[in-house]
Each structure stands twice: as C-alpha cells, then as structure tokens.
C-alpha atoms as a PDB file:
ATOM      1  CA  MET A   1       0.000   0.000   0.000  1.00  0.00           C
ATOM      2  CA  MET A   2       2.785   2.287   0.923  1.00  0.00           C
ATOM      3  CA  ASN A   3       4.540   1.657  -2.323  1.00  0.00           C
ATOM      4  CA  GLU A   4       1.391   2.383  -4.250  1.00  0.00           C
ATOM      5  CA  SER A   5       0.840   5.680  -2.433  1.00  0.00           C
ATOM      6  CA  VAL A   6       4.461   6.690  -3.101  1.00  0.00           C
ATOM      7  CA  MET A   7       4.045   5.934  -6.802  1.00  0.00           C
ATOM      8  CA  VAL A   8       0.810   7.870  -6.942  1.00  0.00           C
ATOM      9  CA  SER A   9       2.432  10.874  -5.293  1.00  0.00           C
ATOM     10  CA  ARG A  10       5.384  10.727  -7.705  1.00  0.00           C
ATOM     11  CA  LYS A  11       3.029  10.588 -10.672  1.00  0.00           C
ATOM     12  CA  GLY A  12       1.196  13.619  -9.339  1.00  0.00           C
ATOM     13  CA  GLU A  13       4.422  15.523  -8.996  1.00  0.00           C
ATOM     14  CA  GLU A  14       5.504  14.579 -12.536  1.00  0.00           C
ATOM     15  CA  GLY A  15       2.107  15.651 -13.900  1.00  0.00           C
ATOM     16  CA  ALA A  16       2.329  18.957 -12.087  1.00  0.00           C
ATOM     17  CA  SER A  17       5.850  19.592 -13.374  1.00  0.00           C
ATOM     18  CA  ALA A  18       4.756  18.667 -16.914  1.00  0.00           C
ATOM     19  CA  ALA A  19       1.838  21.048 -16.672  1.00  0.00           C
ATOM     20  CA  VAL A  20       4.136  23.797 -15.432  1.00  0.00           C
ATOM     21  CA  SER A  21       6.641  23.177 -18.257  1.00  0.00           C
ATOM     22  CA  GLY A  22       3.822  23.087 -20.817  1.00  0.00           C
ATOM     23  CA  THR A  23       2.502  26.367 -19.535  1.00  0.00           C
ATOM     24  CA  ALA A  24       6.001  27.854 -19.730  1.00  0.00           C
ATOM     25  CA  SER A  25       6.516  26.670 -23.334  1.00  0.00           C
ATOM     26  CA  ILE A  26       3.140  28.112 -24.341  1.00  0.00           C
ATOM     27  CA  GLY A  27       4.118  31.415 -22.738  1.00  0.00           C
ATOM     28  CA  GLU A  28       7.447  31.434 -24.594  1.00  0.00           C
ATOM     29  CA  SER A  29       5.743  30.764 -27.925  1.00  0.00           C
ATOM     30  CA  ILE A  30       3.290  33.619 -27.306  1.00  0.00           C
ATOM     31  CA  ALA A  31       6.177  35.909 -26.401  1.00  0.00           C
ATOM     32  CA  ASP A  32       8.020  34.923 -29.548  1.00  0.00           C
ATOM     33  CA  SER A  33       4.964  35.659 -31.687  1.00  0.00           C
ATOM     34  CA  VAL A  34       4.539  39.175 -30.309  1.00  0.00           C
ATOM     35  CA  ARG A  35       8.247  40.022 -30.126  1.00  0.00           C
ATOM     36  CA  ILE A  36       9.190  43.142 -32.171  1.00  0.00           C
ATOM     37  CA  PRO A  37      12.053  42.336 -34.554  1.00  0.00           C
ATOM     38  CA  SER A  38      15.153  44.454 -34.005  1.00  0.00           C
ATOM     39  CA  PRO A  39      16.696  46.033 -37.127  1.00  0.00           C
ATOM     40  CA  SER A  40      19.831  44.337 -38.342  1.00  0.00           C
ATOM     41  CA  SER A  41      23.045  46.146 -39.313  1.00  0.00           C
ATOM     42  CA  THR A  42      22.439  45.275 -42.972  1.00  0.00           C
ATOM     43  CA  ASP A  43      19.043  47.015 -42.964  1.00  0.00           C
ATOM     44  CA  ILE A  44      20.548  50.073 -41.277  1.00  0.00           C
ATOM     45  CA  ASP A  45      23.362  50.237 -43.841  1.00  0.00           C
ATOM     46  CA  GLY A  46      20.835  49.851 -46.669  1.00  0.00           C
ATOM     47  CA  HIS A  47      18.709  52.745 -45.426  1.00  0.00           C
ATOM     48  CA  GLN A  48      21.789  54.925 -44.957  1.00  0.00           C
ATOM     49  CA  GLY A  49      22.981  54.053 -48.465  1.00  0.00           C
ATOM     50  CA  GLN A  50      19.617  54.995 -49.958  1.00  0.00           C
ATOM     51  CA  ALA A  51      19.655  58.278 -48.080  1.00  0.00           C
ATOM     52  CA  ARG A  52      23.158  59.025 -49.363  1.00  0.00           C
ATOM     53  CA  GLN A  53      22.080  58.203 -52.915  1.00  0.00           C
ATOM     54  CA  ARG A  54      19.099  60.533 -52.630  1.00  0.00           C
ATOM     55  CA  ARG A  55      21.314  63.338 -51.339  1.00  0.00           C
ATOM     56  CA  LEU A  56      23.872  62.674 -54.078  1.00  0.00           C
ATOM     57  CA  GLY A  57      21.173  62.644 -56.777  1.00  0.00           C
ATOM     58  CA  SER A  58      19.756  65.917 -55.482  1.00  0.00           C
ATOM     59  CA  SER A  59      23.185  67.565 -55.496  1.00  0.00           C
ATOM     60  CA  VAL A  60      23.889  66.286 -59.032  1.00  0.00           C
ATOM     61  CA  ARG A  61      20.568  67.679 -60.287  1.00  0.00           C
ATOM     62  CA  LYS A  62      21.265  71.053 -58.692  1.00  0.00           C
ATOM     63  CA  ARG A  63      24.741  71.110 -60.221  1.00  0.00           C
ATOM     64  CA  SER A  64      23.349  70.175 -63.636  1.00  0.00           C
ATOM     65  CA  ILE A  65      20.784  72.973 -63.463  1.00  0.00           C
ATOM     66  CA  GLY A  66      23.515  75.392 -62.425  1.00  0.00           C
ATOM     67  CA  LEU A  67      25.733  74.367 -65.351  1.00  0.00           C
ATOM     68  CA  ARG A  68      22.835  74.828 -67.762  1.00  0.00           C
ATOM     69  CA  LEU A  69      22.034  78.277 -66.422  1.00  0.00           C
ATOM     70  CA  LEU A  70      25.663  79.414 -66.385  1.00  0.00           C
ATOM     71  CA  PRO A  71      25.917  80.232 -70.148  1.00  0.00           C
ATOM     72  CA  TRP A  72      22.648  82.162 -70.012  1.00  0.00           C
ATOM     73  CA  LEU A  73      23.802  84.144 -66.990  1.00  0.00           C
ATOM     74  CA  ALA A  74      27.152  84.855 -68.649  1.00  0.00           C
ATOM     75  CA  GLY A  75      25.364  86.019 -71.812  1.00  0.00           C
ATOM     76  CA  ALA A  76      23.028  88.258 -69.823  1.00  0.00           C
ATOM     77  CA  LEU A  77      26.016  89.768 -67.995  1.00  0.00           C
ATOM     78  CA  PHE A  78      27.826  90.372 -71.280  1.00  0.00           C
ATOM     79  CA  LEU A  79      24.811  92.126 -72.826  1.00  0.00           C
ATOM     80  CA  THR A  80      24.318  94.227 -69.686  1.00  0.00           C
ATOM     81  CA  LEU A  81      27.920  95.419 -69.721  1.00  0.00           C
ATOM     82  CA  TRP A  82      27.604  96.125 -73.437  1.00  0.00           C
ATOM     83  CA  GLN A  83      24.408  98.130 -72.902  1.00  0.00           C
ATOM     84  CA  LEU A  84      26.119 100.116 -70.126  1.00  0.00           C
ATOM     85  CA  ARG A  85      28.877 101.054 -72.645  1.00  0.00           C
ATOM     86  CA  LEU A  86      31.651  99.416 -70.682  1.00  0.00           C
ATOM     87  CA  PHE A  87      33.296  98.143 -73.875  1.00  0.00           C
ATOM     88  CA  HIS A  88      33.100 101.628 -75.362  1.00  0.00           C
ATOM     89  CA  GLN A  89      35.134 102.929 -72.446  1.00  0.00           C
ATOM     90  CA  LEU A  90      37.617 100.077 -72.510  1.00  0.00           C
ATOM     91  CA  PHE A  91      38.365 100.298 -76.253  1.00  0.00           C
ATOM     92  CA  SER A  92      37.633 104.018 -76.774  1.00  0.00           C
ATOM     93  CA  LEU A  93      34.754 103.356 -79.154  1.00  0.00           C
ATOM     94  CA  GLU A  94      31.936 105.668 -80.168  1.00  0.00           C
ATOM     95  CA  SER A  95      28.288 104.659 -80.384  1.00  0.00           C
ATOM     96  CA  TYR A  96      28.300 104.759 -84.185  1.00  0.00           C
ATOM     97  CA  GLN A  97      31.224 102.313 -84.203  1.00  0.00           C
ATOM     98  CA  LEU A  98      29.655  99.841 -81.759  1.00  0.00           C
ATOM     99  CA  PRO A  99      25.903 100.302 -81.301  1.00  0.00           C
ATOM    100  CA  VAL A 100      24.413  99.107 -78.035  1.00  0.00           C
ATOM    101  CA  PRO A 101      22.073  96.073 -77.992  1.00  0.00           C
ATOM    102  CA  SER A 102      18.956  98.228 -77.634  1.00  0.00           C
ATOM    103  CA  ALA A 103      19.819 100.091 -80.856  1.00  0.00           C
ATOM    104  CA  ILE A 104      20.404  96.787 -82.677  1.00  0.00           C
ATOM    105  CA  VAL A 105      17.065  95.408 -81.496  1.00  0.00           C
ATOM    106  CA  ALA A 106      15.318  98.609 -82.608  1.00  0.00           C
ATOM    107  CA  SER A 107      16.953  98.330 -86.034  1.00  0.00           C
ATOM    108  CA  ILE A 108      15.792  94.703 -86.354  1.00  0.00           C
ATOM    109  CA  GLY A 109      12.255  95.763 -85.553  1.00  0.00           C
ATOM    110  CA  GLU A 110      12.314  98.597 -88.099  1.00  0.00           C
ATOM    111  CA  ASN A 111      13.733  96.420 -90.895  1.00  0.00           C
ATOM    112  CA  ALA A 112      12.144  93.086 -89.991  1.00  0.00           C
ATOM    113  CA  GLU A 113      10.603  92.396 -93.398  1.00  0.00           C
ATOM    114  CA  MET A 114      13.793  93.065 -95.346  1.00  0.00           C
ATOM    115  CA  LEU A 115      15.947  91.132 -92.881  1.00  0.00           C
ATOM    116  CA  PHE A 116      13.610  88.155 -93.041  1.00  0.00           C
ATOM    117  CA  ARG A 117      13.692  88.107 -96.849  1.00  0.00           C
ATOM    118  CA  TYR A 118      17.473  88.354 -96.983  1.00  0.00           C
ATOM    119  CA  ALA A 119      17.840  85.762 -94.231  1.00  0.00           C
ATOM    120  CA  MET A 120      15.776  83.293 -96.261  1.00  0.00           C
ATOM    121  CA  TYR A 121      17.983  83.944 -99.285  1.00  0.00           C
ATOM    122  CA  SER A 122      21.182  83.363 -97.284  1.00  0.00           C
ATOM    123  CA  GLY A 123      19.608  80.353 -95.585  1.00  0.00           C
ATOM    124  CA  THR A 124      18.885  78.805 -98.983  1.00  0.00           C
ATOM    125  CA  GLU A 125      22.533  79.236 -99.926  1.00  0.00           C
ATOM    126  CA  MET A 126      23.621  77.726 -96.644  1.00  0.00           C
ATOM    127  CA  LEU A 127      21.354  74.692 -96.827  1.00  0.00           C
ATOM    128  CA  GLY A 128      21.968  74.090-100.524  1.00  0.00           C
ATOM    129  CA  GLY A 129      25.740  74.201-100.183  1.00  0.00           C
ATOM    130  CA  PHE A 130      25.644  72.292 -96.899  1.00  0.00           C
ATOM    131  CA  LEU A 131      23.618  69.421 -98.365  1.00  0.00           C
ATOM    132  CA  LEU A 132      25.570  69.297-101.628  1.00  0.00           C
ATOM    133  CA  GLY A 133      28.994  69.484 -99.988  1.00  0.00           C
ATOM    134  CA  SER A 134      28.113  66.967 -97.273  1.00  0.00           C
ATOM    135  CA  LEU A 135      26.737  64.542 -99.871  1.00  0.00           C
ATOM    136  CA  LEU A 136      29.793  64.796-102.103  1.00  0.00           C
ATOM    137  CA  GLY A 137      32.131  64.416 -99.140  1.00  0.00           C
ATOM    138  CA  ALA A 138      30.201  61.405 -97.849  1.00  0.00           C
ATOM    139  CA  LEU A 139      30.278  59.711-101.259  1.00  0.00           C
ATOM    140  CA  ALA A 140      34.014  60.335-101.521  1.00  0.00           C
ATOM    141  CA  ALA A 141      34.581  58.867 -98.042  1.00  0.00           C
ATOM    142  CA  VAL A 142      32.466  55.781 -98.790  1.00  0.00           C
ATOM    143  CA  GLY A 143      34.294  55.151-102.048  1.00  0.00           C
ATOM    144  CA  ALA A 144      37.672  55.625-100.379  1.00  0.00           C
ATOM    145  CA  SER A 145      36.761  53.213 -97.556  1.00  0.00           C
ATOM    146  CA  PHE A 146      36.520  50.309-100.038  1.00  0.00           C
ATOM    147  CA  PHE A 147      40.117  51.008-101.130  1.00  0.00           C
ATOM    148  CA  PRO A 148      41.788  52.184 -97.893  1.00  0.00           C
ATOM    149  CA  MET A 149      45.346  52.586 -99.189  1.00  0.00           C
ATOM    150  CA  SER A 150      44.614  54.718-102.247  1.00  0.00           C
ATOM    151  CA  GLY A 151      41.503  56.206-100.625  1.00  0.00           C
ATOM    152  CA  ARG A 152      43.542  57.678 -97.793  1.00  0.00           C
ATOM    153  CA  ALA A 153      45.673  59.584-100.275  1.00  0.00           C
ATOM    154  CA  ALA A 154      42.581  60.826-102.138  1.00  0.00           C
ATOM    155  CA  VAL A 155      41.002  62.090 -98.916  1.00  0.00           C
ATOM    156  CA  ALA A 156      44.252  63.853 -98.001  1.00  0.00           C
ATOM    157  CA  VAL A 157      44.243  65.645-101.353  1.00  0.00           C
ATOM    158  CA  MET A 158      40.591  66.610-100.872  1.00  0.00           C
ATOM    159  CA  SER A 159      41.324  67.990 -97.412  1.00  0.00           C
ATOM    160  CA  ALA A 160      43.722  70.444 -99.050  1.00  0.00           C
ATOM    161  CA  LEU A 161      40.646  72.330-100.272  1.00  0.00           C
ATOM    162  CA  ASN A 162      40.228  73.650 -96.739  1.00  0.00           C
ATOM    163  CA  ALA A 163      43.514  75.521 -97.168  1.00  0.00           C
ATOM    164  CA  VAL A 164      42.055  77.597-100.009  1.00  0.00           C
ATOM    165  CA  PRO A 165      40.866  80.973 -98.593  1.00  0.00           C
ATOM    166  CA  ILE A 166      37.200  81.717 -99.103  1.00  0.00           C
ATOM    167  CA  VAL A 167      38.016  85.223-100.330  1.00  0.00           C
ATOM    168  CA  ALA A 168      40.004  83.618-103.165  1.00  0.00           C
ATOM    169  CA  LEU A 169      37.421  80.919-103.842  1.00  0.00           C
ATOM    170  CA  ALA A 170      34.377  83.199-104.042  1.00  0.00           C
ATOM    171  CA  PRO A 171      35.500  85.237-107.101  1.00  0.00           C
ATOM    172  CA  ILE A 172      36.364  82.008-108.937  1.00  0.00           C
ATOM    173  CA  MET A 173      32.914  80.555-108.256  1.00  0.00           C
ATOM    174  CA  ASN A 174      31.312  83.836-109.332  1.00  0.00           C
ATOM    175  CA  ASN A 175      33.277  83.639-112.566  1.00  0.00           C
ATOM    176  CA  TRP A 176      32.206  80.041-113.158  1.00  0.00           C
ATOM    177  CA  PHE A 177      28.541  80.160-112.130  1.00  0.00           C
ATOM    178  CA  GLY A 178      27.695  83.837-112.518  1.00  0.00           C
ATOM    179  CA  ASP A 179      26.348  86.209-109.895  1.00  0.00           C
ATOM    180  CA  GLY A 180      23.310  84.082-109.035  1.00  0.00           C
ATOM    181  CA  ILE A 181      22.645  81.911-106.027  1.00  0.00           C
ATOM    182  CA  TRP A 182      24.543  78.916-107.447  1.00  0.00           C
ATOM    183  CA  SER A 183      27.916  80.601-107.044  1.00  0.00           C
ATOM    184  CA  ARG A 184      27.441  80.902-103.257  1.00  0.00           C
ATOM    185  CA  ILE A 185      26.086  77.347-103.080  1.00  0.00           C
ATOM    186  CA  ALA A 186      29.246  76.211-104.866  1.00  0.00           C
ATOM    187  CA  VAL A 187      31.441  78.100-102.383  1.00  0.00           C
ATOM    188  CA  VAL A 188      29.678  76.485 -99.423  1.00  0.00           C
ATOM    189  CA  ALA A 189      29.826  73.051-101.064  1.00  0.00           C
ATOM    190  CA  VAL A 190      33.580  73.271-101.602  1.00  0.00           C
ATOM    191  CA  ILE A 191      34.393  74.300 -98.038  1.00  0.00           C
ATOM    192  CA  THR A 192      32.099  71.648 -96.513  1.00  0.00           C
ATOM    193  CA  MET A 193      33.002  68.728 -98.770  1.00  0.00           C
ATOM    194  CA  ALA A 194      36.495  68.167 -97.370  1.00  0.00           C
ATOM    195  CA  ALA A 195      35.443  68.212 -93.703  1.00  0.00           C
ATOM    196  CA  MET A 196      32.793  65.555 -94.299  1.00  0.00           C
ATOM    197  CA  ALA A 197      35.152  63.365 -96.326  1.00  0.00           C
ATOM    198  CA  VAL A 198      37.881  63.406 -93.671  1.00  0.00           C
ATOM    199  CA  SER A 199      35.535  62.854 -90.724  1.00  0.00           C
ATOM    200  CA  LEU A 200      33.473  60.071 -92.295  1.00  0.00           C
ATOM    201  CA  PHE A 201      36.488  58.278 -93.777  1.00  0.00           C
ATOM    202  CA  LYS A 202      38.060  58.106 -90.330  1.00  0.00           C
ATOM    203  CA  GLY A 203      34.863  56.653 -88.869  1.00  0.00           C
ATOM    204  CA  LEU A 204      34.521  54.070 -91.644  1.00  0.00           C
ATOM    205  CA  THR A 205      38.103  52.823 -91.389  1.00  0.00           C
ATOM    206  CA  SER A 206      38.800  52.932 -87.642  1.00  0.00           C
ATOM    207  CA  ILE A 207      37.292  49.495 -86.950  1.00  0.00           C
ATOM    208  CA  GLN A 208      38.741  47.323 -84.193  1.00  0.00           C
ATOM    209  CA  PRO A 209      40.488  44.227 -85.624  1.00  0.00           C
ATOM    210  CA  GLN A 210      38.415  41.708 -83.653  1.00  0.00           C
ATOM    211  CA  TYR A 211      35.224  42.990 -85.259  1.00  0.00           C
ATOM    212  CA  SER A 212      36.687  42.658 -88.735  1.00  0.00           C
ATOM    213  CA  ASP A 213      37.915  39.152 -87.887  1.00  0.00           C
ATOM    214  CA  LEU A 214      34.449  38.221 -86.658  1.00  0.00           C
ATOM    215  CA  MET A 215      32.800  39.384 -89.886  1.00  0.00           C
ATOM    216  CA  GLY A 216      35.456  37.523 -91.872  1.00  0.00           C
ATOM    217  CA  GLY A 217      34.776  34.361 -89.874  1.00  0.00           C
ATOM    218  CA  LEU A 218      31.099  34.695 -90.736  1.00  0.00           C
ATOM    219  CA  ALA A 219      32.012  34.869 -94.445  1.00  0.00           C
ATOM    220  CA  ALA A 220      30.428  38.321 -94.820  1.00  0.00           C
ATOM    221  CA  SER A 221      30.855  40.124 -98.125  1.00  0.00           C
ATOM    222  CA  ARG A 222      32.410  43.590 -98.381  1.00  0.00           C
ATOM    223  CA  MET A 223      28.984  45.157 -98.778  1.00  0.00           C
ATOM    224  CA  GLN A 224      27.653  43.283 -95.744  1.00  0.00           C
ATOM    225  CA  VAL A 225      30.663  44.406 -93.710  1.00  0.00           C
ATOM    226  CA  PHE A 226      29.981  47.977 -94.803  1.00  0.00           C
ATOM    227  CA  VAL A 227      26.258  47.916 -94.009  1.00  0.00           C
ATOM    228  CA  LYS A 228      26.392  45.889 -90.787  1.00  0.00           C
ATOM    229  CA  LEU A 229      29.676  47.105 -89.290  1.00  0.00           C
ATOM    230  CA  ARG A 230      31.330  50.110 -90.894  1.00  0.00           C
ATOM    231  CA  LEU A 231      28.303  52.343 -91.443  1.00  0.00           C
ATOM    232  CA  PRO A 232      26.810  52.021 -87.913  1.00  0.00           C
ATOM    233  CA  HIS A 233      30.276  52.550 -86.453  1.00  0.00           C
ATOM    234  CA  ALA A 234      30.744  55.702 -88.558  1.00  0.00           C
ATOM    235  CA  LEU A 235      27.453  57.408 -87.657  1.00  0.00           C
ATOM    236  CA  PRO A 236      28.999  59.531 -84.861  1.00  0.00           C
ATOM    237  CA  SER A 237      31.713  60.653 -87.287  1.00  0.00           C
ATOM    238  CA  LEU A 238      29.028  61.447 -89.862  1.00  0.00           C
ATOM    239  CA  PHE A 239      27.202  63.762 -87.467  1.00  0.00           C
ATOM    240  CA  ALA A 240      30.488  65.300 -86.334  1.00  0.00           C
ATOM    241  CA  GLY A 241      31.127  66.260 -89.959  1.00  0.00           C
ATOM    242  CA  LEU A 242      27.585  67.604 -90.310  1.00  0.00           C
ATOM    243  CA  LYS A 243      27.991  69.822 -87.252  1.00  0.00           C
ATOM    244  CA  ILE A 244      31.297  71.179 -88.530  1.00  0.00           C
ATOM    245  CA  ASN A 245      29.770  71.847 -91.951  1.00  0.00           C
ATOM    246  CA  MET A 246      26.750  73.606 -90.520  1.00  0.00           C
ATOM    247  CA  SER A 247      29.017  75.959 -88.591  1.00  0.00           C
ATOM    248  CA  THR A 248      31.171  76.778 -91.616  1.00  0.00           C
ATOM    249  CA  SER A 249      28.386  77.008 -94.195  1.00  0.00           C
ATOM    250  CA  ILE A 250      27.162  80.328 -92.829  1.00  0.00           C
ATOM    251  CA  ILE A 251      30.688  81.731 -93.234  1.00  0.00           C
ATOM    252  CA  GLY A 252      30.883  80.617 -96.858  1.00  0.00           C
ATOM    253  CA  ALA A 253      27.468  82.038 -97.699  1.00  0.00           C
ATOM    254  CA  ILE A 254      28.086  85.435 -96.068  1.00  0.00           C
ATOM    255  CA  VAL A 255      31.591  85.868 -97.482  1.00  0.00           C
ATOM    256  CA  GLY A 256      30.413  84.757-100.932  1.00  0.00           C
ATOM    257  CA  GLU A 257      27.805  87.510-100.879  1.00  0.00           C
ATOM    258  CA  PHE A 258      30.458  90.140-100.220  1.00  0.00           C
ATOM    259  CA  PHE A 259      31.603  90.013-103.857  1.00  0.00           C
ATOM    260  CA  ILE A 260      28.863  89.787-106.494  1.00  0.00           C
ATOM    261  CA  ALA A 261      25.363  89.597-105.043  1.00  0.00           C
ATOM    262  CA  SER A 262      22.184  91.618-104.979  1.00  0.00           C
ATOM    263  CA  GLN A 263      20.510  89.903-102.012  1.00  0.00           C
ATOM    264  CA  GLY A 264      21.408  88.160 -98.797  1.00  0.00           C
ATOM    265  CA  LEU A 265      22.669  89.107 -95.358  1.00  0.00           C
ATOM    266  CA  GLY A 266      26.273  89.358 -96.561  1.00  0.00           C
ATOM    267  CA  TYR A 267      25.321  91.791 -99.310  1.00  0.00           C
ATOM    268  CA  LEU A 268      23.290  93.900 -96.902  1.00  0.00           C
ATOM    269  CA  LEU A 269      26.067  93.800 -94.297  1.00  0.00           C
ATOM    270  CA  SER A 270      28.777  95.059 -96.658  1.00  0.00           C
ATOM    271  CA  ASP A 271      26.422  97.688 -98.104  1.00  0.00           C
ATOM    272  CA  GLN A 272      25.440  99.087 -94.710  1.00  0.00           C
ATOM    273  CA  ILE A 273      29.044  99.185 -93.512  1.00  0.00           C
ATOM    274  CA  ARG A 274      29.915 101.383 -96.516  1.00  0.00           C
ATOM    275  CA  LEU A 275      26.976 103.622 -95.590  1.00  0.00           C
ATOM    276  CA  ALA A 276      28.089 103.684 -91.913  1.00  0.00           C
ATOM    277  CA  ASN A 277      24.659 102.416 -90.828  1.00  0.00           C
ATOM    278  CA  MET A 278      26.115 100.255 -88.083  1.00  0.00           C
ATOM    279  CA  PRO A 279      22.881  99.307 -86.239  1.00  0.00           C
ATOM    280  CA  LEU A 280      21.532  97.663 -89.398  1.00  0.00           C
ATOM    281  CA  ALA A 281      24.928  96.105 -90.143  1.00  0.00           C
ATOM    282  CA  TRP A 282      25.027  94.563 -86.685  1.00  0.00           C
ATOM    283  CA  SER A 283      21.440  93.420 -87.193  1.00  0.00           C
ATOM    284  CA  CYS A 284      22.681  91.352 -90.149  1.00  0.00           C
ATOM    285  CA  ILE A 285      25.383  89.830 -87.944  1.00  0.00           C
ATOM    286  CA  VAL A 286      22.873  88.953 -85.226  1.00  0.00           C
ATOM    287  CA  ILE A 287      20.392  87.405 -87.677  1.00  0.00           C
ATOM    288  CA  ALA A 288      23.139  85.384 -89.381  1.00  0.00           C
ATOM    289  CA  ALA A 289      24.391  84.109 -86.025  1.00  0.00           C
ATOM    290  CA  ALA A 290      20.870  83.184 -84.920  1.00  0.00           C
ATOM    291  CA  LEU A 291      20.255  81.368 -88.209  1.00  0.00           C
ATOM    292  CA  GLY A 292      23.464  79.377 -87.832  1.00  0.00           C
ATOM    293  CA  ILE A 293      22.654  78.452 -84.224  1.00  0.00           C
ATOM    294  CA  VAL A 294      19.151  77.252 -85.096  1.00  0.00           C
ATOM    295  CA  LEU A 295      20.375  75.067 -87.960  1.00  0.00           C
ATOM    296  CA  TYR A 296      23.193  73.680 -85.812  1.00  0.00           C
ATOM    297  CA  GLU A 297      20.753  72.728 -83.057  1.00  0.00           C
ATOM    298  CA  ILE A 298      18.589  70.944 -85.637  1.00  0.00           C
ATOM    299  CA  VAL A 299      21.586  68.761 -86.517  1.00  0.00           C
ATOM    300  CA  VAL A 300      22.258  68.103 -82.819  1.00  0.00           C
ATOM    301  CA  LEU A 301      18.613  67.131 -82.264  1.00  0.00           C
ATOM    302  CA  ALA A 302      18.737  64.754 -85.232  1.00  0.00           C
ATOM    303  CA  GLU A 303      21.873  63.164 -83.804  1.00  0.00           C
ATOM    304  CA  LYS A 304      20.175  62.585 -80.450  1.00  0.00           C
ATOM    305  CA  ARG A 305      17.155  61.006 -82.131  1.00  0.00           C
ATOM    306  CA  LEU A 306      18.990  58.788 -84.593  1.00  0.00           C
ATOM    307  CA  ILE A 307      21.928  57.575 -82.488  1.00  0.00           C
ATOM    308  CA  PRO A 308      20.900  57.902 -78.812  1.00  0.00           C
ATOM    309  CA  TRP A 309      23.366  55.183 -77.832  1.00  0.00           C
ATOM    310  CA  ASN A 310      26.261  57.479 -78.750  1.00  0.00           C
ATOM    311  CA  ARG A 311      24.869  60.222 -76.501  1.00  0.00           C
ATOM    312  CA  ALA A 312      24.573  57.766 -73.597  1.00  0.00           C
ATOM    313  CA  ARG A 313      28.193  56.717 -74.109  1.00  0.00           C
ATOM    314  CA  THR A 314      29.557  60.266 -74.227  1.00  0.00           C
ATOM    315  CA  ASP A 315      27.517  61.402 -71.185  1.00  0.00           C
ATOM    316  CA  ARG A 316      29.229  58.938 -68.867  1.00  0.00           C
END
C-alpha cells in the first residue's frame, strides 16, 4: 500500500511539473509571436545608403541645373555690360562704331521684313551648299573606304581644299557660275566637302580588328561588312562632320555675298558698312548668327534622335 501511495504521489508531482513546463513553453511561444524584430546592421546600412544616394542625386541635379544656367547668366552679364557702354570705355569706341544692344534690337524691328527676306535667301545658300557638300564628301569617303590605301591619299588631297581661302574661292565661283545663287552654293559646297570626307572616312576605317575578324569568320561580303559594321560605327563621325559643316556654311554664304550679289545678309552687311549704318549692319550679324545656331541645333537634335546610344556613351 505504501509503495502504491508513493508511486501515486510521484506521478502527481511529474504531472504537475509537466503542466508547469507546458505552460512555460506556451508562454514562450506567445512571447516569440509578439516580439518586435530588431533592425539588423544590414538594414541600417541599406537605409543609410539609400539616403546618401538621394542626397547625391539631389546635389547632381542642382549642379546640372547650375551648369545649364551658367551660359545664359554669362550672356546676360555680357549684354548688360555692353548696354552700359563698358566696352566703349575700354576700347575708346563711339556709339556709331559699336551700337548698343537696344539700338540693334530697334533696327531689327524697323527692318524686320527686309531682314527676313534676306535671311531666307542666305539660308537657302547655306542649306543648298551644306547638303551638296556633305553629300559629295560622304560619297568620296564611302568610295575611299573600299580602297583604304589609295583612298587615304585621295582624302588627303581633298582635305587640301580647306587651305584655299574663301576670299580667293568666291571670285572664282562667281566667274564660273555667274552672280546668281549657285555661285554661293558652290562656295559652301567646296568648303564643306572636305570636312565631311575626312571625318566620315576616319569613322569608316577605324574598326577594331576583332570585329573585322568576326565578320570575316562569318564569311560576310564587303557590302555586308559595310552595311552591318562600318556604317553604324561611322554614324557619330558622320554627325560630327555635319555639325562642322553647318558651322562653316554660314561663313561661306556670307563671305560669298560680299563680292557679287544683290541679295542676302552678306550683301546687306557690306552695303550698310559702306553707308556707316552700323545698327543695321550689326542686325545682319545677329540674324546670321541666330540662323546658324538654329540650324546647328537641328543637326544636334537629329543626332540625339537617330543615335541615342552614342549620346549615352559620351555622357558617362
């Protein structure tokens, strides 16, 4: 009997201890379920890195905006100093020698119709010579790229045309094509042809050897190599030549009009300088510069649209 009572008491104690331990484990599980997770060092570093990136991006955007506004601020400062006649005092100039910006703007307003008509005439010369010269230079570069050894010599000879002064070239073109618009188009074409030929030929021939070996291993023909490899590789060089030509075409058109012409901004500029009407003469300069800038930006916009991958590479 005694042994049975002892066993019963031991079983009771074991049951009580099991109940207590079960209650404790249940309490621990509940505590674990409601425990708030503590942030790890990796999460903290990640949040700090994101904050640094946001601050860095903000500073880069502010710097980019500042760099874009800097040329405009510099231009506004230059015009303000000009309007205040600071340059007149520095170089001992009179108002009739260097009119202030307000006088130039007033002259543009008074002669807007004539300036617009002459600007369209000069713009036609610019675009006609630009397109013709760029096309001839591109064809010469393409032909030379198929025969690199002899083509390099031909392009070098063509580049010598840039050494011919425009003031010597314009009378010759006037003698050949008369005093009409075609003589100025010919002048612009000659001075733009060489730049396009040199630039595009360099882009077509500066191919890395492994790319040429790959196309040779694929048994590609010369035309396939040109279309698939050389031409896409040369597109940045093509637009570089176009931008150079657009900048120089306005010079060729204006200088060509100095000699034998009855219309155009260059004709009006030289005529008004002889008459000492400097506000109108400077109006011609301003309109010609604005025309050149607009056409140049059109070429830049076309480059961004047609080869955006080149812009992404150069912006790095």
